[in-house]
């Protein structure tokens, strides 16, 4: 049984990840023979047994979609109450049996969310049974949303704005009193902040490209890092954290690079450099950039293009530079020495590389019909794509967690 599974972030008012929604569906070659209940059961089983729900969501709660059958058969109880949120789909009616099941879940510590609320008149009993109400930002008018928000806040409900696609929509929902926000507003450039490429920004992009070479040039890396006080500080902070546990502090850039080793340098420098360029952006933007990069790299290997894997990695990474730097992507890629194939793929010109990037971004957004189309064009099996996504997500989340842990521990005295 082949299943596609993706996670999408849900943010709090500070643009920190509060939870992830798990979105899933049977792959096109299997979905016709699978009921929604079977797919839900299969995904929950895999999430628990194959990679662990906490690993999949970085320890954050997971919103899991439940239809009528899944609620009546207690599917959600296969997972602990502290790691999941039971999200009741908009197709579920407030029948007595459903309300009884939800009351039981809530009594046992499960959080209940109502999906895609657009003002349905008969939903009051479901609203009463819920902790969180998700309001469709694009399916409601501004006045209607404000009225619903005031009503639910008065009933001590937490409200979540979903399908928030622009920064202006996030700000409006913030003003309306929403607690949580879901959508890709965070992954779009803010045109009001339009910037110009700085010398430091160019140096950072050059560093990322240097990191993908087969043999690292330690002297060149040392020179680039030494010219940037912020990178130098972060390197010293990381290398002297409790994660490494050195007896004596490391005080030179060259010594730090030698002690870390090639793979550790690549991971650290790529993550920190991207974070420095988007230092006013949500951390999740860096995690998604890393996930895209790693997934593109893994799929290039599956396509027998392993000799181009680092270029595929850069393609995934650089595809979010416009959102990180609040600049048009074409201006950014014109300012750095990229190969023609990579520039063309980032510019949207049809190619094998572009098809891989489209597949990865469609998977990220749970556009599984689009994923299947790209998979057929590229000759990739569903299980290969699914495994690449899981491996890339784990790698990106692990990289973020490591950097965050080192930063919180600070420099050893």
PDB file of C-alpha atoms in Angstrom, residues 52-273:
ATOM      1  CA  UNK A  52       7.778   7.968  15.365  1.00  0.00           C
ATOM      2  CA  UNK A  53       5.228  10.757  15.513  1.00  0.00           C
ATOM      3  CA  UNK A  54       7.491  12.955  17.635  1.00  0.00           C
ATOM      4  CA  UNK A  55      10.324  12.608  15.121  1.00  0.00           C
ATOM      5  CA  UNK A  56       8.004  13.486  12.255  1.00  0.00           C
ATOM      6  CA  UNK A  57       6.783  16.660  13.959  1.00  0.00           C
ATOM      7  CA  UNK A  58       9.897  17.697  15.884  1.00  0.00           C
ATOM      8  CA  UNK A  59       8.067  17.093  19.159  1.00  0.00           C
ATOM      9  CA  UNK A  60       5.176  19.398  18.219  1.00  0.00           C
ATOM     10  CA  UNK A  61       1.536  18.235  18.260  1.00  0.00           C
ATOM     11  CA  UNK A  62       0.234  16.669  15.050  1.00  0.00           C
ATOM     12  CA  UNK A  63      -3.203  17.634  13.705  1.00  0.00           C
ATOM     13  CA  UNK A  64      -4.704  14.429  12.273  1.00  0.00           C
ATOM     14  CA  UNK A  65      -7.742  14.583   9.955  1.00  0.00           C
ATOM     15  CA  UNK A  66     -10.629  12.381  11.040  1.00  0.00           C
ATOM     16  CA  UNK A  67     -13.765  11.613   9.044  1.00  0.00           C
ATOM     17  CA  UNK A  68     -16.918  10.090  10.515  1.00  0.00           C
ATOM     18  CA  UNK A  69     -15.701   6.488  10.336  1.00  0.00           C
ATOM     19  CA  UNK A  70     -12.324   7.321  11.887  1.00  0.00           C
ATOM     20  CA  UNK A  71     -14.043   9.047  14.816  1.00  0.00           C
ATOM     21  CA  UNK A  72     -16.519   6.213  15.411  1.00  0.00           C
ATOM     22  CA  UNK A  73     -13.753   3.570  15.302  1.00  0.00           C
ATOM     23  CA  UNK A  74     -11.437   5.464  17.694  1.00  0.00           C
ATOM     24  CA  UNK A  75      -8.540   5.631  15.218  1.00  0.00           C
ATOM     25  CA  UNK A  76      -6.896   8.521  17.050  1.00  0.00           C
ATOM     26  CA  UNK A  77      -6.545   6.504  20.257  1.00  0.00           C
ATOM     27  CA  UNK A  78      -3.658   4.569  18.712  1.00  0.00           C
ATOM     28  CA  UNK A  79      -1.565   7.635  19.584  1.00  0.00           C
ATOM     29  CA  UNK A  80      -1.084   9.382  22.959  1.00  0.00           C
ATOM     30  CA  UNK A  81      -3.203  12.453  23.673  1.00  0.00           C
ATOM     31  CA  UNK A  82      -0.160  14.694  24.114  1.00  0.00           C
ATOM     32  CA  UNK A  83       1.178  14.188  20.570  1.00  0.00           C
ATOM     33  CA  UNK A  84      -1.962  14.594  18.440  1.00  0.00           C
ATOM     34  CA  UNK A  85      -4.885  16.929  17.862  1.00  0.00           C
ATOM     35  CA  UNK A  86      -8.065  15.284  16.584  1.00  0.00           C
ATOM     36  CA  UNK A  87      -9.142  17.401  13.607  1.00  0.00           C
ATOM     37  CA  UNK A  88     -12.792  16.804  12.715  1.00  0.00           C
ATOM     38  CA  UNK A  89     -13.301  17.173   8.966  1.00  0.00           C
ATOM     39  CA  UNK A  90     -15.957  19.508   7.599  1.00  0.00           C
ATOM     40  CA  UNK A  91     -17.901  16.516   6.213  1.00  0.00           C
ATOM     41  CA  UNK A  92     -18.720  15.275   9.721  1.00  0.00           C
ATOM     42  CA  UNK A  93     -22.222  16.045  10.979  1.00  0.00           C
ATOM     43  CA  UNK A  94     -23.035  16.660  14.680  1.00  0.00           C
ATOM     44  CA  UNK A  95     -24.734  13.290  15.246  1.00  0.00           C
ATOM     45  CA  UNK A  96     -25.217  12.071  18.832  1.00  0.00           C
ATOM     46  CA  UNK A  97     -22.727   9.207  18.333  1.00  0.00           C
ATOM     47  CA  UNK A  98     -20.090  11.648  17.057  1.00  0.00           C
ATOM     48  CA  UNK A  99     -20.620  14.094  19.905  1.00  0.00           C
ATOM     49  CA  UNK A 100     -20.367  11.252  22.420  1.00  0.00           C
ATOM     50  CA  UNK A 101     -17.056  10.071  20.919  1.00  0.00           C
ATOM     51  CA  UNK A 102     -15.632  13.601  20.926  1.00  0.00           C
ATOM     52  CA  UNK A 103     -16.689  14.143  24.539  1.00  0.00           C
ATOM     53  CA  UNK A 104     -14.912  10.928  25.472  1.00  0.00           C
ATOM     54  CA  UNK A 105     -11.740  11.971  23.684  1.00  0.00           C
ATOM     55  CA  UNK A 106     -11.762  15.370  25.330  1.00  0.00           C
ATOM     56  CA  UNK A 107     -12.335  13.808  28.745  1.00  0.00           C
ATOM     57  CA  UNK A 108      -9.259  11.647  28.171  1.00  0.00           C
ATOM     58  CA  UNK A 109      -7.060  14.638  27.397  1.00  0.00           C
ATOM     59  CA  UNK A 110      -7.257  14.816  23.613  1.00  0.00           C
ATOM     60  CA  UNK A 111      -7.488  18.235  21.959  1.00  0.00           C
ATOM     61  CA  UNK A 112     -10.333  18.588  19.444  1.00  0.00           C
ATOM     62  CA  UNK A 113     -10.217  20.898  16.418  1.00  0.00           C
ATOM     63  CA  UNK A 114     -12.978  21.651  13.912  1.00  0.00           C
ATOM     64  CA  UNK A 115     -11.774  21.942  10.309  1.00  0.00           C
ATOM     65  CA  UNK A 116     -12.787  24.436   7.586  1.00  0.00           C
ATOM     66  CA  UNK A 117     -15.491  26.326   9.458  1.00  0.00           C
ATOM     67  CA  UNK A 118     -17.254  28.831   7.200  1.00  0.00           C
ATOM     68  CA  UNK A 119     -20.309  29.549   9.351  1.00  0.00           C
ATOM     69  CA  UNK A 120     -22.342  26.343   8.980  1.00  0.00           C
ATOM     70  CA  UNK A 121     -25.529  26.886  10.974  1.00  0.00           C
ATOM     71  CA  UNK A 122     -25.847  23.357  12.369  1.00  0.00           C
ATOM     72  CA  UNK A 123     -22.282  23.202  13.715  1.00  0.00           C
ATOM     73  CA  UNK A 124     -22.898  24.652  17.174  1.00  0.00           C
ATOM     74  CA  UNK A 125     -22.829  21.245  18.943  1.00  0.00           C
ATOM     75  CA  UNK A 126     -19.480  20.461  17.268  1.00  0.00           C
ATOM     76  CA  UNK A 127     -18.101  23.880  18.203  1.00  0.00           C
ATOM     77  CA  UNK A 128     -19.096  23.255  21.827  1.00  0.00           C
ATOM     78  CA  UNK A 129     -17.227  19.926  21.723  1.00  0.00           C
ATOM     79  CA  UNK A 130     -14.038  21.519  20.366  1.00  0.00           C
ATOM     80  CA  UNK A 131     -11.022  23.319  21.763  1.00  0.00           C
ATOM     81  CA  UNK A 132      -9.857  24.872  18.466  1.00  0.00           C
ATOM     82  CA  UNK A 133     -11.913  26.131  15.516  1.00  0.00           C
ATOM     83  CA  UNK A 134     -10.201  26.456  12.128  1.00  0.00           C
ATOM     84  CA  UNK A 135     -11.723  29.251  10.044  1.00  0.00           C
ATOM     85  CA  UNK A 136     -11.209  29.247   6.289  1.00  0.00           C
ATOM     86  CA  UNK A 137      -9.676  32.661   5.580  1.00  0.00           C
ATOM     87  CA  UNK A 138     -10.511  32.571   1.890  1.00  0.00           C
ATOM     88  CA  UNK A 139     -13.937  31.002   2.320  1.00  0.00           C
ATOM     89  CA  UNK A 140     -15.261  33.800   4.516  1.00  0.00           C
ATOM     90  CA  UNK A 141     -15.696  37.561   4.234  1.00  0.00           C
ATOM     91  CA  UNK A 142     -13.830  39.948   6.543  1.00  0.00           C
ATOM     92  CA  UNK A 143     -16.933  41.018   8.490  1.00  0.00           C
ATOM     93  CA  UNK A 144     -18.080  37.409   8.819  1.00  0.00           C
ATOM     94  CA  UNK A 145     -14.645  36.328  10.090  1.00  0.00           C
ATOM     95  CA  UNK A 146     -14.547  39.088  12.666  1.00  0.00           C
ATOM     96  CA  UNK A 147     -18.011  38.178  13.936  1.00  0.00           C
ATOM     97  CA  UNK A 148     -17.050  34.485  14.208  1.00  0.00           C
ATOM     98  CA  UNK A 149     -13.784  35.342  15.910  1.00  0.00           C
ATOM     99  CA  UNK A 150     -15.529  37.494  18.512  1.00  0.00           C
ATOM    100  CA  UNK A 151     -18.122  34.760  19.110  1.00  0.00           C
ATOM    101  CA  UNK A 152     -15.581  31.959  19.559  1.00  0.00           C
ATOM    102  CA  UNK A 153     -13.250  34.038  21.712  1.00  0.00           C
ATOM    103  CA  UNK A 154     -16.240  34.771  23.932  1.00  0.00           C
ATOM    104  CA  UNK A 155     -16.784  31.017  24.241  1.00  0.00           C
ATOM    105  CA  UNK A 156     -13.152  30.417  25.268  1.00  0.00           C
ATOM    106  CA  UNK A 157     -12.265  28.723  21.994  1.00  0.00           C
ATOM    107  CA  UNK A 158      -8.877  29.032  20.350  1.00  0.00           C
ATOM    108  CA  UNK A 159      -9.227  30.107  16.735  1.00  0.00           C
ATOM    109  CA  UNK A 160      -6.986  29.186  13.816  1.00  0.00           C
ATOM    110  CA  UNK A 161      -6.901  31.049  10.494  1.00  0.00           C
ATOM    111  CA  UNK A 162      -6.224  28.608   7.672  1.00  0.00           C
ATOM    112  CA  UNK A 163      -5.337  29.258   4.023  1.00  0.00           C
ATOM    113  CA  UNK A 164      -3.430  32.398   5.009  1.00  0.00           C
ATOM    114  CA  UNK A 165      -1.295  32.964   1.915  1.00  0.00           C
ATOM    115  CA  UNK A 166      -0.043  36.557   2.217  1.00  0.00           C
ATOM    116  CA  UNK A 167       1.667  38.559   4.955  1.00  0.00           C
ATOM    117  CA  UNK A 168      -1.171  41.092   4.808  1.00  0.00           C
ATOM    118  CA  UNK A 169      -3.659  38.289   5.572  1.00  0.00           C
ATOM    119  CA  UNK A 170      -1.555  37.161   8.538  1.00  0.00           C
ATOM    120  CA  UNK A 171      -1.546  40.707   9.911  1.00  0.00           C
ATOM    121  CA  UNK A 172      -5.313  41.003   9.460  1.00  0.00           C
ATOM    122  CA  UNK A 173      -5.903  37.686  11.259  1.00  0.00           C
ATOM    123  CA  UNK A 174      -3.543  38.850  14.005  1.00  0.00           C
ATOM    124  CA  UNK A 175      -5.621  41.999  14.471  1.00  0.00           C
ATOM    125  CA  UNK A 176      -8.809  39.920  14.529  1.00  0.00           C
ATOM    126  CA  UNK A 177      -7.521  38.000  17.556  1.00  0.00           C
ATOM    127  CA  UNK A 178      -6.638  34.645  15.972  1.00  0.00           C
ATOM    128  CA  UNK A 179      -4.312  32.442  18.022  1.00  0.00           C
ATOM    129  CA  UNK A 180      -2.897  30.265  15.229  1.00  0.00           C
ATOM    130  CA  UNK A 181      -2.179  30.579  11.514  1.00  0.00           C
ATOM    131  CA  UNK A 182      -1.791  28.062   8.696  1.00  0.00           C
ATOM    132  CA  UNK A 183      -0.782  28.724   5.105  1.00  0.00           C
ATOM    133  CA  UNK A 184       2.258  29.766   3.093  1.00  0.00           C
ATOM    134  CA  UNK A 185       2.304  33.462   4.003  1.00  0.00           C
ATOM    135  CA  UNK A 186       5.721  32.911   5.645  1.00  0.00           C
ATOM    136  CA  UNK A 187       7.289  31.511   2.455  1.00  0.00           C
ATOM    137  CA  UNK A 188       6.585  34.543   0.262  1.00  0.00           C
ATOM    138  CA  UNK A 189       8.723  37.676  -0.085  1.00  0.00           C
ATOM    139  CA  UNK A 190       7.352  40.786   1.575  1.00  0.00           C
ATOM    140  CA  UNK A 191       7.249  43.233  -1.314  1.00  0.00           C
ATOM    141  CA  UNK A 192       6.936  46.191   1.039  1.00  0.00           C
ATOM    142  CA  UNK A 193      10.399  45.289   2.365  1.00  0.00           C
ATOM    143  CA  UNK A 194      11.978  44.968  -1.067  1.00  0.00           C
ATOM    144  CA  UNK A 195      15.766  44.930  -0.550  1.00  0.00           C
ATOM    145  CA  UNK A 196      18.926  45.010  -2.613  1.00  0.00           C
ATOM    146  CA  UNK A 197      21.613  42.333  -2.627  1.00  0.00           C
ATOM    147  CA  UNK A 198      24.360  43.272  -0.175  1.00  0.00           C
ATOM    148  CA  UNK A 199      28.014  42.292  -0.341  1.00  0.00           C
ATOM    149  CA  UNK A 200      27.522  40.115   2.741  1.00  0.00           C
ATOM    150  CA  UNK A 201      24.539  38.399   1.101  1.00  0.00           C
ATOM    151  CA  UNK A 202      26.610  37.596  -1.968  1.00  0.00           C
ATOM    152  CA  UNK A 203      29.384  36.208   0.240  1.00  0.00           C
ATOM    153  CA  UNK A 204      26.901  34.000   2.067  1.00  0.00           C
ATOM    154  CA  UNK A 205      25.540  32.558  -1.163  1.00  0.00           C
ATOM    155  CA  UNK A 206      29.088  31.945  -2.370  1.00  0.00           C
ATOM    156  CA  UNK A 207      29.835  30.111   0.876  1.00  0.00           C
ATOM    157  CA  UNK A 208      26.821  27.825   0.381  1.00  0.00           C
ATOM    158  CA  UNK A 209      28.004  27.005  -3.148  1.00  0.00           C
ATOM    159  CA  UNK A 210      31.569  26.361  -1.924  1.00  0.00           C
ATOM    160  CA  UNK A 211      30.191  23.896   0.628  1.00  0.00           C
ATOM    161  CA  UNK A 212      28.836  21.667  -2.133  1.00  0.00           C
ATOM    162  CA  UNK A 213      32.243  21.009  -3.694  1.00  0.00           C
ATOM    163  CA  UNK A 214      33.523  17.453  -3.444  1.00  0.00           C
ATOM    164  CA  UNK A 215      36.634  18.659  -1.566  1.00  0.00           C
ATOM    165  CA  UNK A 216      36.224  21.539   0.855  1.00  0.00           C
ATOM    166  CA  UNK A 217      38.694  24.410   0.589  1.00  0.00           C
ATOM    167  CA  UNK A 218      39.364  25.086   4.275  1.00  0.00           C
ATOM    168  CA  UNK A 219      41.424  28.201   3.574  1.00  0.00           C
ATOM    169  CA  UNK A 220      38.647  29.757   1.485  1.00  0.00           C
ATOM    170  CA  UNK A 221      36.003  28.869   4.101  1.00  0.00           C
ATOM    171  CA  UNK A 222      38.146  30.371   6.850  1.00  0.00           C
ATOM    172  CA  UNK A 223      38.535  33.611   4.884  1.00  0.00           C
ATOM    173  CA  UNK A 224      34.805  33.926   4.192  1.00  0.00           C
ATOM    174  CA  UNK A 225      33.809  33.205   7.802  1.00  0.00           C
ATOM    175  CA  UNK A 226      36.466  35.526   9.240  1.00  0.00           C
ATOM    176  CA  UNK A 227      35.049  38.452   7.232  1.00  0.00           C
ATOM    177  CA  UNK A 228      31.643  38.013   8.886  1.00  0.00           C
ATOM    178  CA  UNK A 229      31.526  38.683  12.680  1.00  0.00           C
ATOM    179  CA  UNK A 230      28.091  37.068  13.000  1.00  0.00           C
ATOM    180  CA  UNK A 231      29.225  33.818  11.336  1.00  0.00           C
ATOM    181  CA  UNK A 232      32.442  33.803  13.391  1.00  0.00           C
ATOM    182  CA  UNK A 233      30.486  34.191  16.631  1.00  0.00           C
ATOM    183  CA  UNK A 234      28.013  31.448  15.695  1.00  0.00           C
ATOM    184  CA  UNK A 235      30.843  29.080  14.757  1.00  0.00           C
ATOM    185  CA  UNK A 236      32.572  29.631  18.107  1.00  0.00           C
ATOM    186  CA  UNK A 237      29.252  29.258  19.919  1.00  0.00           C
ATOM    187  CA  UNK A 238      28.518  25.971  18.158  1.00  0.00           C
ATOM    188  CA  UNK A 239      31.970  24.369  18.391  1.00  0.00           C
ATOM    189  CA  UNK A 240      32.276  25.190  22.108  1.00  0.00           C
ATOM    190  CA  UNK A 241      28.806  23.977  23.046  1.00  0.00           C
ATOM    191  CA  UNK A 242      28.206  20.990  25.325  1.00  0.00           C
ATOM    192  CA  UNK A 243      27.321  18.952  22.220  1.00  0.00           C
ATOM    193  CA  UNK A 244      31.054  18.514  21.503  1.00  0.00           C
ATOM    194  CA  UNK A 245      32.330  18.550  25.085  1.00  0.00           C
ATOM    195  CA  UNK A 246      35.897  19.686  24.463  1.00  0.00           C
ATOM    196  CA  UNK A 247      38.208  19.835  27.497  1.00  0.00           C
ATOM    197  CA  UNK A 248      39.649  23.191  26.389  1.00  0.00           C
ATOM    198  CA  UNK A 249      37.828  25.914  24.456  1.00  0.00           C
ATOM    199  CA  UNK A 250      38.471  26.209  20.723  1.00  0.00           C
ATOM    200  CA  UNK A 251      39.316  29.781  19.822  1.00  0.00           C
ATOM    201  CA  UNK A 252      40.371  29.790  16.152  1.00  0.00           C
ATOM    202  CA  UNK A 253      38.257  29.395  13.020  1.00  0.00           C
ATOM    203  CA  UNK A 254      40.728  26.975  11.390  1.00  0.00           C
ATOM    204  CA  UNK A 255      40.860  24.764  14.519  1.00  0.00           C
ATOM    205  CA  UNK A 256      37.044  24.721  14.653  1.00  0.00           C
ATOM    206  CA  UNK A 257      36.730  23.698  11.007  1.00  0.00           C
ATOM    207  CA  UNK A 258      39.298  20.909  11.352  1.00  0.00           C
ATOM    208  CA  UNK A 259      37.643  19.525  14.502  1.00  0.00           C
ATOM    209  CA  UNK A 260      34.157  19.535  12.987  1.00  0.00           C
ATOM    210  CA  UNK A 261      34.923  17.545   9.852  1.00  0.00           C
ATOM    211  CA  UNK A 262      33.485  17.832   6.362  1.00  0.00           C
ATOM    212  CA  UNK A 263      29.871  16.736   6.890  1.00  0.00           C
ATOM    213  CA  UNK A 264      29.416  18.664  10.144  1.00  0.00           C
ATOM    214  CA  UNK A 265      30.816  21.799   8.475  1.00  0.00           C
ATOM    215  CA  UNK A 266      28.455  21.470   5.522  1.00  0.00           C
ATOM    216  CA  UNK A 267      25.413  21.036   7.744  1.00  0.00           C
ATOM    217  CA  UNK A 268      26.310  23.794  10.207  1.00  0.00           C
ATOM    218  CA  UNK A 269      27.441  26.383   7.669  1.00  0.00           C
ATOM    219  CA  UNK A 270      24.515  25.809   5.304  1.00  0.00           C
ATOM    220  CA  UNK A 271      21.961  26.138   8.084  1.00  0.00           C
ATOM    221  CA  UNK A 272      23.564  29.124   9.808  1.00  0.00           C
ATOM    222  CA  UNK A 273      24.234  30.984   6.566  1.00  0.00           C
TER     223      UNK A 273
END
